[in-house]
Amino acid sequence: MDIDTSRRDFLTLLSLGLAFPGVPASFAGSPSSINADLTARVGAQRLDPELPLDTEVWGFNGQVPGPMLRVPQGEELVVRFRNELEQGSAVHWHGIRIDNAMDGVVGLTQPSVMPGEDFEYRFKVPDAGTYWYHAHQNSSEQVGRGLYGVLLVEESEPPEVDQDVTLALDDWRLDDTGAIHPSFTNLHDISHAGRMGNWLTVNGKGSESVTVRPGERVRLRLLNTANSLVMPLRLPDWNHWIMALDGMPLNTPTPTTDDLVLGPGQRIDIIVDVPPDPAEGEFIAFADRGGVIPLVDFPVVADTAVTPRLDAPMALTPNPVTLPGKLPDQSTNLEMRGGARGDLDAANYQGEMMSIRELVKHGKAWALNGVVDRTSEPLLTAPRGSTQEIVFHNRTAWPHAMHLHGYHFLVQDPDLPGAGQVLRDTVMVYPRESVAVKFVADNPGSWLVHCHMLEHQSGGMVTWIEVT
Ligand code: C2O
Ligand code: CU
């Protein structure tokens, strides 16, 4: 079959992510910093050709995802953030071990950036990998309406692949016209599994196509940017290896044939080898008991081939994270309680003991160690350089995606047989499960700990730690 060259070039561009909507971060000013402008504003986007109308979104520069930022490891990123929404906002750089003042948590690390105001984020990116940025005020609604984007920190020696493809997966609750359903932070979502949508997107559209050549090696970076949906994902029936979780390389690329689970906020880097004689019709799908929904397909350009690699990919270079030793200096239990079918009778909210009936009147349904929301007292105070352990105990009927700002913690990954201890910034904690995470508290400041199911966060599942 003869394929028109211009179309093929376009497809290649598309699959390389170069046709990704938006402007790349550009070199400007000092040679060692990357500059970008991000304006939070209303935009219009056709989330799927099947929808009758464009959807009004809130996006960085009016688009979803926002501009993809690419920064070489170790460089400084300077972002001029401007808020053109009708409510305050701020930008959090999820997974970046960042200077605390740049972490974007309103009321903890910075004041809210009010409508019409600017804020300059300026920070170094110490670790290579797949990260993202998102609004961090009224997060359920702001992220739910589209305020997020991808931040790639480039390795100085990237793995040898033919394509590097970013796939940001999202879940939307839309009405029949394609409009975003305004039912944010309703009590049902808060007290159950969070805001579940009815429309999945990849890179802000209904599906994505990654054109491949026989024999190619392709890096796939998957991100779950949904408010609350845990995504069980089925990959093509081609050899593939898990390379990194939440940006952090695994010591050994781990081959897998199982479906993968990606919780809200989590990322996974995969390397896939397209076989020399690939069948058409392979795809990445959302695959749960309810069915299999294809999200990404892989059309094959059969008249060009690449000599397949014989060896498994080499591990990515580890990031400069100080690994905790076996015995922590301090261990803190974090009991998660509440929600529907939970056993929370009462909890402390704004300094007052309240019954669950009173709490729900305030839109609250969850408590961490008996406390609802972040208070003026941190969960723990860690001397700088100490090794800390936090043990999450899920005493609720729901899974939670627990996220620590400013750090990656070491955790045993139950979803990853054989891989043992991995570094993550967000970990799934299932009902009745306890999960211990450890980290060296070497980054001073006030750091949030919360469930990344944004309705659970809104419903009280948020606390913080202080590193002195
Ligand atoms: Cu990606 Cu506090 O979150
Ligand atoms: Cu949760």
Coordinates of C-alpha atoms and ligand atoms in Angstrom, one line a residue:
M1 CA 0.0 0.0 0.0
D2 CA 1.3 3.4 -0.9
I3 CA 0.9 5.9 1.9
D4 CA 0.9 9.6 1.1
T5 CA 4.1 11.0 2.5
S6 CA 2.7 14.2 3.9
R7 CA 0.0 12.3 5.8
R8 CA 2.6 9.9 7.1
D9 CA 4.7 12.9 8.2
F10 CA 1.8 14.4 9.9
L11 CA 1.0 11.1 11.7
T12 CA 4.6 10.8 12.8
L13 CA 4.5 14.3 14.2
L14 CA 1.3 13.5 15.9
S15 CA 2.6 10.3 17.5
L16 CA 5.8 12.1 18.6
G17 CA 3.7 14.4 20.5
L18 CA 4.9 17.4 18.4
A19 CA 1.4 18.1 17.2
F20 CA 0.3 18.2 20.8
P21 CA -1.9 21.3 21.2
G22 CA 0.0 24.2 22.7
V23 CA 3.4 25.9 22.9
P24 CA 6.5 24.1 24.1
A25 CA 8.5 25.7 26.8
S26 CA 11.1 27.8 25.0
F27 CA 14.7 28.8 25.8
A28 CA 14.7 32.5 26.5
G29 CA 16.6 34.9 28.8
S30 CA 19.3 33.1 30.8
P31 CA 20.5 30.0 28.9
S32 CA 19.9 27.8 31.9
S33 CA 16.2 28.5 32.4
I34 CA 13.2 27.4 30.5
N35 CA 10.3 29.9 30.3
A36 CA 6.7 29.4 29.8
D37 CA 3.5 31.4 30.2
L38 CA 0.5 29.6 31.6
T39 CA -2.8 31.5 31.8
A40 CA -5.8 29.8 33.5
R41 CA -8.8 30.7 31.5
V42 CA -12.0 29.5 29.9
G43 CA -11.6 27.7 26.5
A44 CA -13.7 25.6 24.1
Q45 CA -12.6 22.2 23.0
R46 CA -14.3 19.3 21.1
L47 CA -13.6 16.5 23.6
D48 CA -14.8 13.9 21.1
P49 CA -15.9 14.1 17.5
E50 CA -19.0 12.2 18.6
L51 CA -20.1 15.1 20.8
P52 CA -22.5 17.6 19.2
L53 CA -20.7 20.7 20.5
D54 CA -17.5 22.0 21.9
T55 CA -17.1 21.7 25.6
E56 CA -16.5 24.8 27.7
V57 CA -13.4 23.9 29.7
W58 CA -11.1 25.7 32.1
G59 CA -7.6 25.2 30.8
F60 CA -4.0 26.5 31.0
N61 CA -3.9 28.8 27.9
G62 CA -7.5 27.7 27.4
Q63 CA -6.7 24.1 26.4
V64 CA -6.7 20.7 27.9
P65 CA -4.2 19.4 28.6
G66 CA -2.3 22.7 29.0
P67 CA 0.9 23.2 27.1
M68 CA 3.3 20.3 27.5
L69 CA 6.4 21.6 29.3
R70 CA 9.7 19.9 28.6
V71 CA 12.7 20.7 30.8
P72 CA 16.1 19.1 30.8
Q73 CA 16.9 17.5 34.2
G74 CA 18.6 19.9 36.6
E75 CA 17.5 23.0 34.7
E76 CA 15.4 25.8 36.1
L77 CA 11.8 26.3 35.0
V78 CA 10.3 29.8 35.1
V79 CA 6.5 29.9 34.6
R80 CA 4.6 33.1 34.6
F81 CA 1.1 32.1 35.8
R82 CA -1.8 34.4 35.2
N83 CA -5.3 33.8 36.5
E84 CA -8.1 34.8 34.2
L85 CA -10.7 32.7 36.0
E86 CA -13.4 34.2 38.2
Q87 CA -11.9 32.5 41.3
G88 CA -8.6 32.2 43.0
S89 CA -6.1 29.5 41.9
A90 CA -2.5 28.3 42.1
V91 CA -0.4 25.7 40.3
H92 CA 1.0 22.6 41.9
W93 CA 3.9 20.7 40.2
H94 CA 3.0 17.2 41.1
G95 CA 5.9 14.9 41.9
I96 CA 8.6 17.5 41.6
R97 CA 10.9 17.6 44.6
I98 CA 10.5 21.4 44.7
D99 CA 11.4 24.4 46.7
N100 CA 8.5 24.6 49.2
A101 CA 7.6 28.2 48.3
M102 CA 6.9 27.0 44.7
D103 CA 4.7 24.0 45.6
G104 CA 1.4 25.9 44.8
V105 CA -0.7 25.0 47.8
V106 CA -3.0 27.9 48.6
G107 CA -2.9 28.7 52.3
L108 CA 0.1 26.6 53.1
T109 CA 2.9 27.6 50.7
Q110 CA 1.4 30.7 49.0
P111 CA -1.6 33.0 48.9
S112 CA -4.3 32.4 46.3
V113 CA -3.6 34.0 43.0
M114 CA -6.7 36.1 42.6
P115 CA -8.6 36.8 39.3
G116 CA -6.4 39.1 37.2
E117 CA -3.3 38.5 39.2
D118 CA 0.1 36.9 38.3
F119 CA 2.5 34.6 40.1
E120 CA 5.9 33.6 39.0
Y121 CA 7.0 30.0 39.7
R122 CA 10.7 29.5 39.5
F123 CA 12.3 26.2 40.5
K124 CA 14.9 23.6 39.5
V125 CA 13.8 20.1 38.4
P126 CA 16.1 17.6 40.1
D127 CA 14.6 14.4 38.8
A128 CA 14.0 13.2 35.2
G129 CA 10.7 11.6 34.3
T130 CA 7.0 12.0 33.7
Y131 CA 5.3 14.6 35.9
W132 CA 2.3 16.9 35.7
Y133 CA 1.0 20.2 36.9
H134 CA -2.5 21.1 38.0
A135 CA -4.5 23.7 39.8
H136 CA -4.5 23.3 43.6
Q137 CA -7.4 25.4 44.8
N138 CA -11.0 24.2 44.6
S139 CA -9.2 21.3 43.0
S140 CA -12.2 19.1 42.3
E141 CA -13.8 21.7 40.1
Q142 CA -10.7 23.3 38.7
V143 CA -8.9 20.1 37.8
G144 CA -12.2 18.6 36.8
R145 CA -12.9 21.3 34.3
G146 CA -9.4 20.8 32.8
L147 CA -6.7 22.8 34.6
Y148 CA -3.8 20.4 34.2
G149 CA -0.9 19.7 31.9
V150 CA 2.1 17.4 31.4
L151 CA 5.6 18.3 32.6
L152 CA 8.4 16.1 31.1
V153 CA 11.8 16.3 32.7
E154 CA 14.2 15.0 30.1
E155 CA 17.0 12.6 30.9
S156 CA 20.5 13.7 29.8
E157 CA 20.8 10.2 28.3
P158 CA 17.3 9.2 27.2
P159 CA 16.6 5.6 26.5
E160 CA 17.1 4.5 22.9
V161 CA 13.6 4.5 21.4
D162 CA 12.0 5.4 18.1
Q163 CA 9.1 7.3 19.5
D164 CA 8.3 9.0 22.9
V165 CA 4.6 9.3 23.3
T166 CA 2.7 11.0 26.1
L167 CA -0.8 9.8 26.9
A168 CA -2.7 11.9 29.5
L169 CA -5.9 10.0 30.5
D170 CA -8.9 11.8 31.9
D171 CA -12.4 11.1 32.9
W172 CA -15.2 13.7 32.4
R173 CA -18.8 13.9 33.6
L174 CA -20.6 15.4 30.6
D175 CA -24.3 16.0 29.8
D176 CA -25.9 15.1 26.5
T177 CA -24.6 18.3 24.8
G178 CA -21.0 17.7 25.9
A179 CA -21.1 20.3 28.7
I180 CA -19.3 19.6 31.9
H181 CA -21.8 18.5 34.5
P182 CA -21.7 21.2 37.3
S183 CA -22.3 18.7 40.1
F184 CA -18.9 19.2 41.7
T185 CA -18.3 18.2 45.3
N186 CA -21.8 16.9 45.9
L187 CA -22.1 14.8 49.0
H188 CA -22.7 11.5 47.2
D189 CA -19.4 11.8 45.3
I190 CA -17.5 13.0 48.4
S191 CA -18.7 10.2 50.6
H192 CA -18.4 7.4 47.9
A193 CA -15.8 6.9 45.2
G194 CA -15.5 10.5 44.2
R195 CA -16.6 12.1 40.9
M196 CA -17.0 9.3 38.4
G197 CA -17.4 10.5 34.8
N198 CA -19.0 9.1 31.7
W199 CA -16.5 10.1 29.1
L200 CA -12.8 9.2 28.9
T201 CA -10.3 11.3 27.0
V202 CA -6.7 10.9 25.9
N203 CA -4.7 14.1 25.5
G204 CA -8.0 16.0 25.7
K205 CA -9.7 14.1 22.9
G206 CA -11.9 11.0 22.7
S207 CA -9.0 8.7 21.6
E208 CA -5.5 8.8 20.3
S209 CA -3.7 7.1 17.4
V210 CA 0.0 6.2 17.6
T211 CA 1.2 5.2 14.2
V212 CA 4.0 2.6 14.5
R213 CA 6.4 0.8 12.2
P214 CA 7.1 -2.9 12.5
G215 CA 10.1 -3.5 14.8
E216 CA 9.9 -0.1 16.5
R217 CA 10.6 0.5 20.2
V218 CA 8.2 3.0 21.7
R219 CA 8.1 4.7 25.0
L220 CA 4.7 5.4 26.4
R221 CA 4.1 7.8 29.2
L222 CA 0.7 7.2 30.8
L223 CA -0.8 9.7 33.3
N224 CA -4.0 9.5 35.2
T225 CA -5.3 13.0 35.5
A226 CA -8.9 12.0 36.5
N227 CA -10.5 13.5 39.6
S228 CA -11.1 10.1 41.2
L229 CA -11.3 7.3 38.7
V230 CA -8.8 4.4 39.3
M231 CA -7.9 3.1 35.8
P232 CA -7.3 -0.5 35.1
L233 CA -5.4 -0.5 31.8
R234 CA -4.9 -3.2 29.2
L235 CA -1.8 -2.8 27.0
P236 CA -1.2 -4.2 23.5
D237 CA -0.3 -7.8 23.3
W238 CA 3.3 -6.9 22.5
N239 CA 6.4 -7.2 24.7
H240 CA 6.5 -4.4 27.1
W241 CA 8.4 -3.4 30.2
I242 CA 7.5 -1.1 33.1
M243 CA 10.3 1.5 33.1
A244 CA 9.3 4.0 35.7
L245 CA 6.5 4.8 38.2
D246 CA 5.5 8.3 39.1
G247 CA 8.6 9.5 37.2
M248 CA 11.1 7.3 39.1
P249 CA 12.9 4.6 37.2
L250 CA 12.7 1.0 38.3
N251 CA 16.1 -0.6 39.0
T252 CA 15.2 -3.3 36.5
P253 CA 12.7 -2.8 33.6
T254 CA 9.9 -5.2 34.5
P255 CA 8.1 -7.2 31.8
T256 CA 4.5 -7.6 32.4
T257 CA 1.5 -9.1 30.7
D258 CA -1.0 -8.2 33.4
D259 CA -3.4 -5.2 33.3
L260 CA -2.0 -2.2 35.0
V261 CA -3.7 -0.1 37.6
L262 CA -3.2 3.7 37.5
G263 CA -4.7 5.6 40.4
P264 CA -5.5 9.3 40.2
G265 CA -2.3 11.4 40.0
Q266 CA -0.1 8.4 39.2
R267 CA 2.1 7.9 36.1
I268 CA 3.7 4.9 34.5
D269 CA 6.4 4.8 31.8
I270 CA 6.4 1.7 29.6
I271 CA 8.6 0.6 26.7
V272 CA 6.8 -1.4 24.0
D273 CA 8.5 -3.4 21.2
V274 CA 6.3 -3.5 18.1
P275 CA 7.0 -7.0 16.6
P276 CA 8.4 -7.3 13.1
D277 CA 5.0 -8.5 11.8
P278 CA 2.5 -6.7 14.0
A279 CA -1.2 -7.4 13.6
E280 CA -3.4 -4.4 13.2
G281 CA -6.0 -3.8 15.9
E282 CA -3.8 -3.6 19.0
F283 CA -4.8 -0.9 21.5
I284 CA -4.6 0.4 25.0
A285 CA -7.9 0.1 26.7
F286 CA -9.7 0.9 29.9
A287 CA -10.6 -2.6 31.0
D288 CA -12.7 -3.3 34.0
R289 CA -15.5 -5.7 34.7
G290 CA -17.9 -3.4 32.9
G291 CA -16.1 -3.9 29.6
V292 CA -13.2 -2.9 27.5
I293 CA -13.0 0.7 26.1
P294 CA -10.2 1.3 23.6
L295 CA -8.4 4.6 24.2
V296 CA -5.3 4.4 22.0
D297 CA -4.9 2.5 18.8
F298 CA -1.7 1.6 16.9
P299 CA -2.1 1.8 13.2
V300 CA 0.8 0.1 11.5
V301 CA 2.7 1.6 8.6
A302 CA 3.7 -1.7 7.0
D303 CA 6.0 -0.5 4.2
T304 CA 8.7 0.8 6.5
A305 CA 10.3 -1.3 9.1
V306 CA 12.9 -0.8 11.8
T307 CA 15.4 -3.5 12.8
P308 CA 14.0 -4.8 16.0
R309 CA 16.1 -4.7 19.2
L310 CA 17.3 -8.0 20.4
D311 CA 17.8 -7.0 24.0
A312 CA 15.4 -5.8 26.7
P313 CA 15.7 -2.0 27.3
M314 CA 18.3 -0.8 29.8
A315 CA 17.1 0.7 33.0
L316 CA 16.7 4.5 33.1
T317 CA 19.3 6.3 35.1
P318 CA 18.2 6.6 38.7
N319 CA 17.3 10.0 40.0
P320 CA 19.3 11.6 42.8
V321 CA 16.9 10.6 45.6
T322 CA 18.4 9.8 49.0
L323 CA 17.0 6.3 49.8
P324 CA 15.8 5.7 53.4
G325 CA 17.5 2.9 55.4
K326 CA 15.6 0.0 57.0
L327 CA 14.9 1.6 60.3
P328 CA 13.1 4.9 60.4
D329 CA 13.9 7.6 63.0
Q330 CA 10.2 8.1 63.5
S331 CA 7.1 6.3 62.4
T332 CA 3.6 7.8 62.3
N333 CA 0.3 6.0 61.9
L334 CA -2.3 7.6 59.7
E335 CA -5.8 6.2 60.3
M336 CA -8.2 6.9 57.4
R337 CA -11.8 6.8 58.5
G338 CA -15.2 7.9 57.2
G339 CA -17.2 7.8 54.0
A340 CA -20.2 5.8 53.1
R341 CA -20.3 2.4 54.9
G342 CA -17.6 3.7 57.2
D343 CA -17.4 3.7 61.0
L344 CA -16.7 7.4 61.6
D345 CA -19.1 8.7 64.3
A346 CA -17.5 12.0 65.0
A347 CA -14.3 13.9 64.3
N348 CA -12.6 17.1 65.0
Y349 CA -13.5 19.8 62.5
Q350 CA -12.1 23.3 62.9
G351 CA -11.3 22.6 66.5
E352 CA -14.7 21.3 67.4
M353 CA -15.9 17.7 67.8
M354 CA -18.7 17.1 65.4
S355 CA -20.9 14.1 64.7
I356 CA -20.9 12.7 61.2
R357 CA -24.4 14.2 60.7
E358 CA -23.0 17.6 61.4
L359 CA -19.9 17.0 59.3
V360 CA -21.8 16.2 56.2
K361 CA -23.7 19.4 56.5
H362 CA -20.3 21.1 56.0
G363 CA -19.5 18.8 53.0
K364 CA -17.1 16.7 55.1
A365 CA -17.0 12.9 55.3
W366 CA -13.5 11.9 56.0
A367 CA -11.0 12.1 58.8
L368 CA -7.2 11.4 59.2
N369 CA -6.4 10.5 62.8
G370 CA -9.7 11.8 63.8
V371 CA -9.2 15.2 62.2
V372 CA -11.1 16.6 59.2
D373 CA -9.1 18.9 56.8
R374 CA -5.7 20.5 57.3
T375 CA -5.4 22.3 60.6
S376 CA -2.7 24.6 62.0
E377 CA -0.9 21.6 63.5
P378 CA 1.1 19.3 61.2
L379 CA 0.6 15.5 61.4
L380 CA 4.3 15.2 62.2
T381 CA 7.3 17.4 62.5
A382 CA 10.4 15.9 61.0
P383 CA 14.0 17.1 61.7
R384 CA 15.7 17.7 58.5
G385 CA 17.6 14.7 57.3
S386 CA 15.7 12.2 59.5
T387 CA 14.1 9.1 58.0
Q388 CA 10.4 9.1 58.3
E389 CA 7.8 6.4 58.0
I390 CA 4.1 7.0 57.5
V391 CA 1.8 4.0 57.8
F392 CA -1.5 4.5 56.1
H393 CA -4.3 2.4 57.6
N394 CA -7.4 2.4 55.4
R395 CA -10.3 1.8 57.8
T396 CA -12.8 2.8 55.1
A397 CA -14.8 0.9 52.5
W398 CA -13.1 2.8 49.6
P399 CA -9.7 2.8 47.9
H400 CA -7.6 5.9 48.3
A401 CA -4.7 7.4 46.3
M402 CA -2.5 8.9 49.0
H403 CA -0.1 11.6 47.8
L404 CA 2.8 13.3 49.6
H405 CA 4.0 16.6 48.2
G406 CA 7.7 17.4 47.7
Y407 CA 8.9 13.8 48.1
H408 CA 9.0 10.4 46.6
F409 CA 8.6 7.7 49.2
L410 CA 9.8 4.1 49.1
V411 CA 6.9 1.6 49.2
Q412 CA 6.3 -2.1 48.5
D413 CA 4.2 -2.1 45.4
P414 CA 1.6 -4.9 45.6
D415 CA 0.5 -4.3 42.0
L416 CA 4.0 -4.9 40.7
P417 CA 5.0 -8.5 41.4
G418 CA 8.7 -8.9 41.6
A419 CA 9.6 -5.3 41.6
G420 CA 9.7 -5.0 45.4
Q421 CA 10.4 -1.5 46.7
V422 CA 9.6 1.3 44.4
L423 CA 9.7 5.1 44.7
R424 CA 6.4 6.8 44.2
D425 CA 4.7 10.0 45.0
T426 CA 1.1 8.6 45.1
V427 CA 0.2 5.1 46.4
M428 CA -3.1 3.2 46.2
V429 CA -4.3 2.1 49.7
Y430 CA -7.2 -0.4 49.4
P431 CA -9.9 -1.0 52.0
R432 CA -8.7 -2.7 55.2
E433 CA -5.1 -2.5 53.9
S434 CA -2.1 -0.8 55.6
V435 CA 0.7 0.6 53.6
A436 CA 4.0 1.9 55.0
V437 CA 6.0 4.5 53.1
K438 CA 9.4 5.7 54.0
F439 CA 11.4 8.8 53.0
V440 CA 14.4 10.9 54.1
A441 CA 13.0 14.3 55.1
D442 CA 15.7 16.3 53.3
N443 CA 13.5 18.9 51.7
P444 CA 12.5 21.5 54.3
G445 CA 9.0 23.1 54.4
S446 CA 5.3 22.4 54.8
W447 CA 4.2 19.5 52.7
L448 CA 0.7 18.4 52.0
V449 CA -0.5 14.8 52.4
H450 CA -3.8 14.0 50.9
C451 CA -6.0 11.6 49.0
H452 CA -5.7 12.4 45.3
M453 CA -9.3 11.6 44.8
L454 CA -10.1 15.2 44.7
E455 CA -13.6 14.8 46.2
H456 CA -12.1 12.9 49.1
Q457 CA -9.6 15.7 49.6
S458 CA -12.4 18.2 49.5
G459 CA -14.3 16.1 52.0
G460 CA -11.6 16.3 54.6
M461 CA -8.9 13.8 53.6
V462 CA -6.0 16.2 53.8
T463 CA -3.2 16.9 56.3
W464 CA 0.4 18.1 56.2
I465 CA 3.9 17.5 57.6
E466 CA 6.5 19.9 58.5
V467 CA 10.2 19.4 57.8
T468 CA 12.3 21.8 59.9
Ligands
C2O1 CU1 -1.4 16.3 42.5 CU2 -1.9 18.0 46.2 O1 -1.7 17.2 44.3
CU2 CU -9.7 8.9 48.9

